[in-house]
PDB file of C-alpha atoms in Angstrom:
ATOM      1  CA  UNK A   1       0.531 -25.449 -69.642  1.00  0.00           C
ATOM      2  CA  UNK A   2      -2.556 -27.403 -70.348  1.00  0.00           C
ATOM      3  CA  UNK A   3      -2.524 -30.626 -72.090  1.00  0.00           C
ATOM      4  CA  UNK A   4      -5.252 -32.883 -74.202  1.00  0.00           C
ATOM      5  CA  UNK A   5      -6.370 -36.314 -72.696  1.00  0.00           C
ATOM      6  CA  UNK A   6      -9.800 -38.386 -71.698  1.00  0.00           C
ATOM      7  CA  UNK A   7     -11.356 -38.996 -68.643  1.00  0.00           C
ATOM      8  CA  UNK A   8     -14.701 -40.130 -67.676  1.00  0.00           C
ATOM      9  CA  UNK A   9     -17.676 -38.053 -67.962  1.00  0.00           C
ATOM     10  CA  UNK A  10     -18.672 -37.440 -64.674  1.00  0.00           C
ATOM     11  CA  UNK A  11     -15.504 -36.460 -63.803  1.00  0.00           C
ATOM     12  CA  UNK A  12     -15.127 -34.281 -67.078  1.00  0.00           C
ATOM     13  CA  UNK A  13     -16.235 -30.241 -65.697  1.00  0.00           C
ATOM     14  CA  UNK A  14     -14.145 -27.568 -65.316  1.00  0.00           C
ATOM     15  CA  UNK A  15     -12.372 -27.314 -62.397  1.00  0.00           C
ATOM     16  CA  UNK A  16     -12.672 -31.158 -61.204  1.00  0.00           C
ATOM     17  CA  UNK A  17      -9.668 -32.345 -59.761  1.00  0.00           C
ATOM     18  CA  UNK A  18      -7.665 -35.753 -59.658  1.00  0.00           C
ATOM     19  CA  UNK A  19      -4.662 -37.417 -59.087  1.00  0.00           C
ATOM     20  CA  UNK A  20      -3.420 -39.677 -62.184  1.00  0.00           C
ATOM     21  CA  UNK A  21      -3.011 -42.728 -61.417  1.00  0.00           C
ATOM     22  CA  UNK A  22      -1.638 -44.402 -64.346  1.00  0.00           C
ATOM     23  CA  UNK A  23      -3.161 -47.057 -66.437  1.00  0.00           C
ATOM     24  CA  UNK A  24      -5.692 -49.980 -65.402  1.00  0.00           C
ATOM     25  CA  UNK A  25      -6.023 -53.734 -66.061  1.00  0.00           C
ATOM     26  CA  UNK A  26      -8.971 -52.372 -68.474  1.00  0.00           C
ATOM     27  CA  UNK A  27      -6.582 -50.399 -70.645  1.00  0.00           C
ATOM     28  CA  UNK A  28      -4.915 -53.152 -71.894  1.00  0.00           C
ATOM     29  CA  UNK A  29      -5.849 -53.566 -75.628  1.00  0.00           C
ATOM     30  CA  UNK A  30      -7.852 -50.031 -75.657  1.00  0.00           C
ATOM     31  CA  UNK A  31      -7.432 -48.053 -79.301  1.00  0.00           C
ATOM     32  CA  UNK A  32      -7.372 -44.876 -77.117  1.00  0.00           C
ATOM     33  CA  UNK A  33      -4.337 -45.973 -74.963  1.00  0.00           C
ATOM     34  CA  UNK A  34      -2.442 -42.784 -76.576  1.00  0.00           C
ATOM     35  CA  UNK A  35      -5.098 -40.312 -75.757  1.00  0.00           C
ATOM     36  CA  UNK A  36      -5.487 -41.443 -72.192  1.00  0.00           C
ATOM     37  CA  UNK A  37      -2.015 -42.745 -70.990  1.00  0.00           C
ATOM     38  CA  UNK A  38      -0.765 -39.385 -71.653  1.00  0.00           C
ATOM     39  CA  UNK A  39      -0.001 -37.857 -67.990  1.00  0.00           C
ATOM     40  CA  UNK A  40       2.337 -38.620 -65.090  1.00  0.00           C
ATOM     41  CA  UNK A  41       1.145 -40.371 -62.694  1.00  0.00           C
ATOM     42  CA  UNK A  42       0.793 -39.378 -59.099  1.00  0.00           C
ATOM     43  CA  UNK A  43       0.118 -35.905 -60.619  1.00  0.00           C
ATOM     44  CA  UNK A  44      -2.296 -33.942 -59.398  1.00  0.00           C
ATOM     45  CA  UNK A  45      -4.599 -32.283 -62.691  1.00  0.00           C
ATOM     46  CA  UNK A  46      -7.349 -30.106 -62.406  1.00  0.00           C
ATOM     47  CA  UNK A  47      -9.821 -29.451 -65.790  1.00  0.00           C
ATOM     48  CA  UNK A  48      -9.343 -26.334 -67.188  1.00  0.00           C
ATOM     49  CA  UNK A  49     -11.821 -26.549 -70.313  1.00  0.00           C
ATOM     50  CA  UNK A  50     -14.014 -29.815 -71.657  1.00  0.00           C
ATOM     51  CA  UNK A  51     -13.566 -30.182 -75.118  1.00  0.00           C
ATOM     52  CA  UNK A  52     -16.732 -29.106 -76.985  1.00  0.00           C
ATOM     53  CA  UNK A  53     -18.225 -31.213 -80.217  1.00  0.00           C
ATOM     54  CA  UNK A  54     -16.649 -34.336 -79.408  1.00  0.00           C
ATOM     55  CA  UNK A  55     -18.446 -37.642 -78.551  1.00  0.00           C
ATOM     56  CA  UNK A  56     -18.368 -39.890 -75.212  1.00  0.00           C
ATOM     57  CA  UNK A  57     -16.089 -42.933 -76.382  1.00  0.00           C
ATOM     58  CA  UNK A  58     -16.798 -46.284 -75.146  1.00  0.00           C
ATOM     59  CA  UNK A  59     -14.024 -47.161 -72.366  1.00  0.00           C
ATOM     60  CA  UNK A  60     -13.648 -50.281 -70.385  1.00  0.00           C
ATOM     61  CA  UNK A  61     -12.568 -48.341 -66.982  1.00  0.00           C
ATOM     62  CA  UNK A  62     -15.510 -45.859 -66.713  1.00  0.00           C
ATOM     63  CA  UNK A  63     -19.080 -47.105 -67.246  1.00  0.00           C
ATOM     64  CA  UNK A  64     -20.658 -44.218 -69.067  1.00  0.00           C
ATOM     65  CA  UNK A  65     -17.401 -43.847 -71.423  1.00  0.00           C
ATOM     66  CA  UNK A  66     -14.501 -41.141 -71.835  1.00  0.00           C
ATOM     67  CA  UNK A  67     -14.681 -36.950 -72.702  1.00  0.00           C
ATOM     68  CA  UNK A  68     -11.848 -35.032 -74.318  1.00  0.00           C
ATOM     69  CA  UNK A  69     -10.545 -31.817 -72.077  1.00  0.00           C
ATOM     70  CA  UNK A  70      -7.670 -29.862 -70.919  1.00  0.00           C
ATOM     71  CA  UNK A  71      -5.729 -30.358 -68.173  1.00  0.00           C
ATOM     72  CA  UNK A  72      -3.341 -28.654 -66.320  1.00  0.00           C
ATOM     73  CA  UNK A  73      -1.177 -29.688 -63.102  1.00  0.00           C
ATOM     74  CA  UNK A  74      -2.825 -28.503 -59.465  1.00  0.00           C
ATOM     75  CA  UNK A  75      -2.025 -26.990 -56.518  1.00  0.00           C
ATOM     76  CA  UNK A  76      -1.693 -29.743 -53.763  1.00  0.00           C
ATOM     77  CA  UNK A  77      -2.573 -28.159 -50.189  1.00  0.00           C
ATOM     78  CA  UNK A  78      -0.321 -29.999 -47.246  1.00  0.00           C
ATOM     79  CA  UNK A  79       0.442 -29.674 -44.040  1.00  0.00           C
ATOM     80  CA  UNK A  80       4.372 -29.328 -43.153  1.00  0.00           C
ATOM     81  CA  UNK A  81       6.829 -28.211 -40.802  1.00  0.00           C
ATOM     82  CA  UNK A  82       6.285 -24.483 -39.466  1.00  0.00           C
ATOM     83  CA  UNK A  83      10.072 -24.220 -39.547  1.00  0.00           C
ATOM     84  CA  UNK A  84      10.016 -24.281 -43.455  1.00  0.00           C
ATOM     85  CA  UNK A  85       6.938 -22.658 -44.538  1.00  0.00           C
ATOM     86  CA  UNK A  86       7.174 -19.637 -46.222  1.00  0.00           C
ATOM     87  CA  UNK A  87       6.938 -18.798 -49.479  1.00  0.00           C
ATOM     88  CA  UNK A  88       9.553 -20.513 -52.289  1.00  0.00           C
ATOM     89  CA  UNK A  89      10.710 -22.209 -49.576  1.00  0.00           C
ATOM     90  CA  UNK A  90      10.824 -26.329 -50.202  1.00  0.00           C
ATOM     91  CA  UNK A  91       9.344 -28.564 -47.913  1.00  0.00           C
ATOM     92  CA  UNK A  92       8.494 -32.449 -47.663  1.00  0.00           C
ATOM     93  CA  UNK A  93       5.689 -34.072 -46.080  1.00  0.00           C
ATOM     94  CA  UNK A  94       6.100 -35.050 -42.566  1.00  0.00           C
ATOM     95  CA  UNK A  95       5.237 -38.330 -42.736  1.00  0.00           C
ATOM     96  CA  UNK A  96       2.578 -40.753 -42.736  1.00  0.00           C
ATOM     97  CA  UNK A  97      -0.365 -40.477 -40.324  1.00  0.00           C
ATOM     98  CA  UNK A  98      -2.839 -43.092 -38.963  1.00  0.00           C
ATOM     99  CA  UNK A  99      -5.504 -41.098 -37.749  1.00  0.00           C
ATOM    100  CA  UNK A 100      -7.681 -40.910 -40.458  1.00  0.00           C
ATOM    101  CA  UNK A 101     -10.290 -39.506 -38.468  1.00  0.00           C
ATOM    102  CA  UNK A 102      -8.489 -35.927 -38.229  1.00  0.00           C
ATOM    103  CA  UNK A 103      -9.223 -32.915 -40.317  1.00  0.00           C
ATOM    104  CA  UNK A 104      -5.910 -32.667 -41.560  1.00  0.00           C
ATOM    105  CA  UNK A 105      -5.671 -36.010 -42.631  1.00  0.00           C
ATOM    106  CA  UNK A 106      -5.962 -35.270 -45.718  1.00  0.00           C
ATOM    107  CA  UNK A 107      -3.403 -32.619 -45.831  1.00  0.00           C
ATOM    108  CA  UNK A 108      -0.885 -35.227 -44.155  1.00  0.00           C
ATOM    109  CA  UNK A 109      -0.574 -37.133 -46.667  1.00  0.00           C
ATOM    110  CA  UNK A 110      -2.189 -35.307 -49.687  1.00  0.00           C
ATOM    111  CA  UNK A 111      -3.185 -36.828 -53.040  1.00  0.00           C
ATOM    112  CA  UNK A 112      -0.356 -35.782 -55.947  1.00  0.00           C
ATOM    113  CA  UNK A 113       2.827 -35.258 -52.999  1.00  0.00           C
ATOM    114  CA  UNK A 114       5.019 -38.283 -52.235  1.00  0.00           C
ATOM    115  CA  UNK A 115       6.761 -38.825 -48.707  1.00  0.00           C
ATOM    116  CA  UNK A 116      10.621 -37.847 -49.054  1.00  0.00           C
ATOM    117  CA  UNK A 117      10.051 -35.550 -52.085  1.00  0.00           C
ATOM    118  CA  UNK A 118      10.680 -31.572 -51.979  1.00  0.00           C
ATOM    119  CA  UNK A 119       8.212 -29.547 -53.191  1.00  0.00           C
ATOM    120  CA  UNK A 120       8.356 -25.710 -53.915  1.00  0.00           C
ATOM    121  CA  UNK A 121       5.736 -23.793 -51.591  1.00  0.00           C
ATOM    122  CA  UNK A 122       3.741 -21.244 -53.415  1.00  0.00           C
ATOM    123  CA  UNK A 123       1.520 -20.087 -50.721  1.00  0.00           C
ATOM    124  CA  UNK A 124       1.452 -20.570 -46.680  1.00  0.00           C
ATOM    125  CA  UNK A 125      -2.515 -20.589 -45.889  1.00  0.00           C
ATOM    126  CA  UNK A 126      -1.829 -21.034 -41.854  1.00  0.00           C
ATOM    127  CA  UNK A 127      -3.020 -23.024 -38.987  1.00  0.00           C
ATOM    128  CA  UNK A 128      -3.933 -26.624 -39.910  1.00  0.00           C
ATOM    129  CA  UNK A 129      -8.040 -27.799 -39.980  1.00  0.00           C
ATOM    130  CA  UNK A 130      -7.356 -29.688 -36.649  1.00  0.00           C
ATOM    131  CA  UNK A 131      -7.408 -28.095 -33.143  1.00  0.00           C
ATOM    132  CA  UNK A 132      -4.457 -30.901 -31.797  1.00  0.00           C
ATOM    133  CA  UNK A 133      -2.446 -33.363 -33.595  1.00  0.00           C
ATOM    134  CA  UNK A 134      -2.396 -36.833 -31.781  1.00  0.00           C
ATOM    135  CA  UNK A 135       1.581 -37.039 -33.390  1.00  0.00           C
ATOM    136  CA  UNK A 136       2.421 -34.165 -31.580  1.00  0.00           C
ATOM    137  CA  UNK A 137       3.673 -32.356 -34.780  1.00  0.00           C
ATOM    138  CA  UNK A 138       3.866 -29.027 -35.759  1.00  0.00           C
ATOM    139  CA  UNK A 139       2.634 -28.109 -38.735  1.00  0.00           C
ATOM    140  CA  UNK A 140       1.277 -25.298 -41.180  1.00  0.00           C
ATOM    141  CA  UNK A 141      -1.194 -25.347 -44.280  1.00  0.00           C
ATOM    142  CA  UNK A 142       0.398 -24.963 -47.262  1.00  0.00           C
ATOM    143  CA  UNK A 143      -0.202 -24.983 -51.230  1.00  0.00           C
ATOM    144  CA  UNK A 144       2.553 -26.422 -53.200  1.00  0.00           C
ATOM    145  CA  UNK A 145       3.491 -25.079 -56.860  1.00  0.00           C
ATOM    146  CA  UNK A 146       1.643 -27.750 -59.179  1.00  0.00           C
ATOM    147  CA  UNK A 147       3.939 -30.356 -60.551  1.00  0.00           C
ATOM    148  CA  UNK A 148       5.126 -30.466 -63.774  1.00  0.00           C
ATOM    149  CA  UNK A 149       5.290 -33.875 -63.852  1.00  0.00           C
ATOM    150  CA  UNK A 150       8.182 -35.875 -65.684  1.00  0.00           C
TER     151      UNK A 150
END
């Protein structure tokens, strides 16, 4: 389901995606507070359509201002534990990772997925970006069903 909000205009094409990470200093005091403030944070959104006819509005977090479009919650991709991945399944994140030099960094600890949550697996992609993992973990690519947020 797609929802209304404002984000910055170089972020505002279809298909951009971002995690929401809930209000800044900046917002404090902002007439558009209700209009921005409006997801859950440590979603992950992607734009589905940028609001045509509307102007930029002056915002004290992003320098060339705010853009009205639709949202809706994204797909995070993530590495887990082969043992659970298949399809419906739930799985959790295996834990932190300090090698942020790996390919699958990234999918370790993915933007939108908290450690010690469940998430619902939509999709199993297969084999990990990296060719050995320095934690000596097994793990598959997944895609998670988005979030729905609270």
């Amino acid at each position: 389901m797609s929802q209304v909000t404002l984000i910055g205009t170089r972020l505002a094409e279809v298909g951009t995606e971002f995690t929401y990470e809930g209000e800044a200093s900046a917002c404090e005091g902002c007439p558009y507070r209700e209009q921005c403030l409006n997801l859950s944070e440590g979603t992950k959104y992607r734009v589905t359509s940028v609001r045509e006819n509307t102007q930029t509005l002056e915002c004290g977090v992003h320098d060339t201002g705010v853009r009205a479009v639709e949202v809706e919650p994204a797909p995070v991709m993530a590495n887990v534990s082969p043992k659970s991945a298949y399809a419906g399944s739930k799985a959790s994140l295996e834990g932190p990772c300090p090698h942020t030099g790996c390919p699958s960094h990234e999918y370790c600890e993915p933007a939108g997925a908290e450690f010690d949550t469940e998430y619902r697996i939509r999709e199993v992609i297969g084999d990990p970006p990296h060719d050995y993992c320095h934690l000596d973990r097994e793990l598959s690519l997944v895609e998670f069903v988005p979030s729905e947020g609270d």
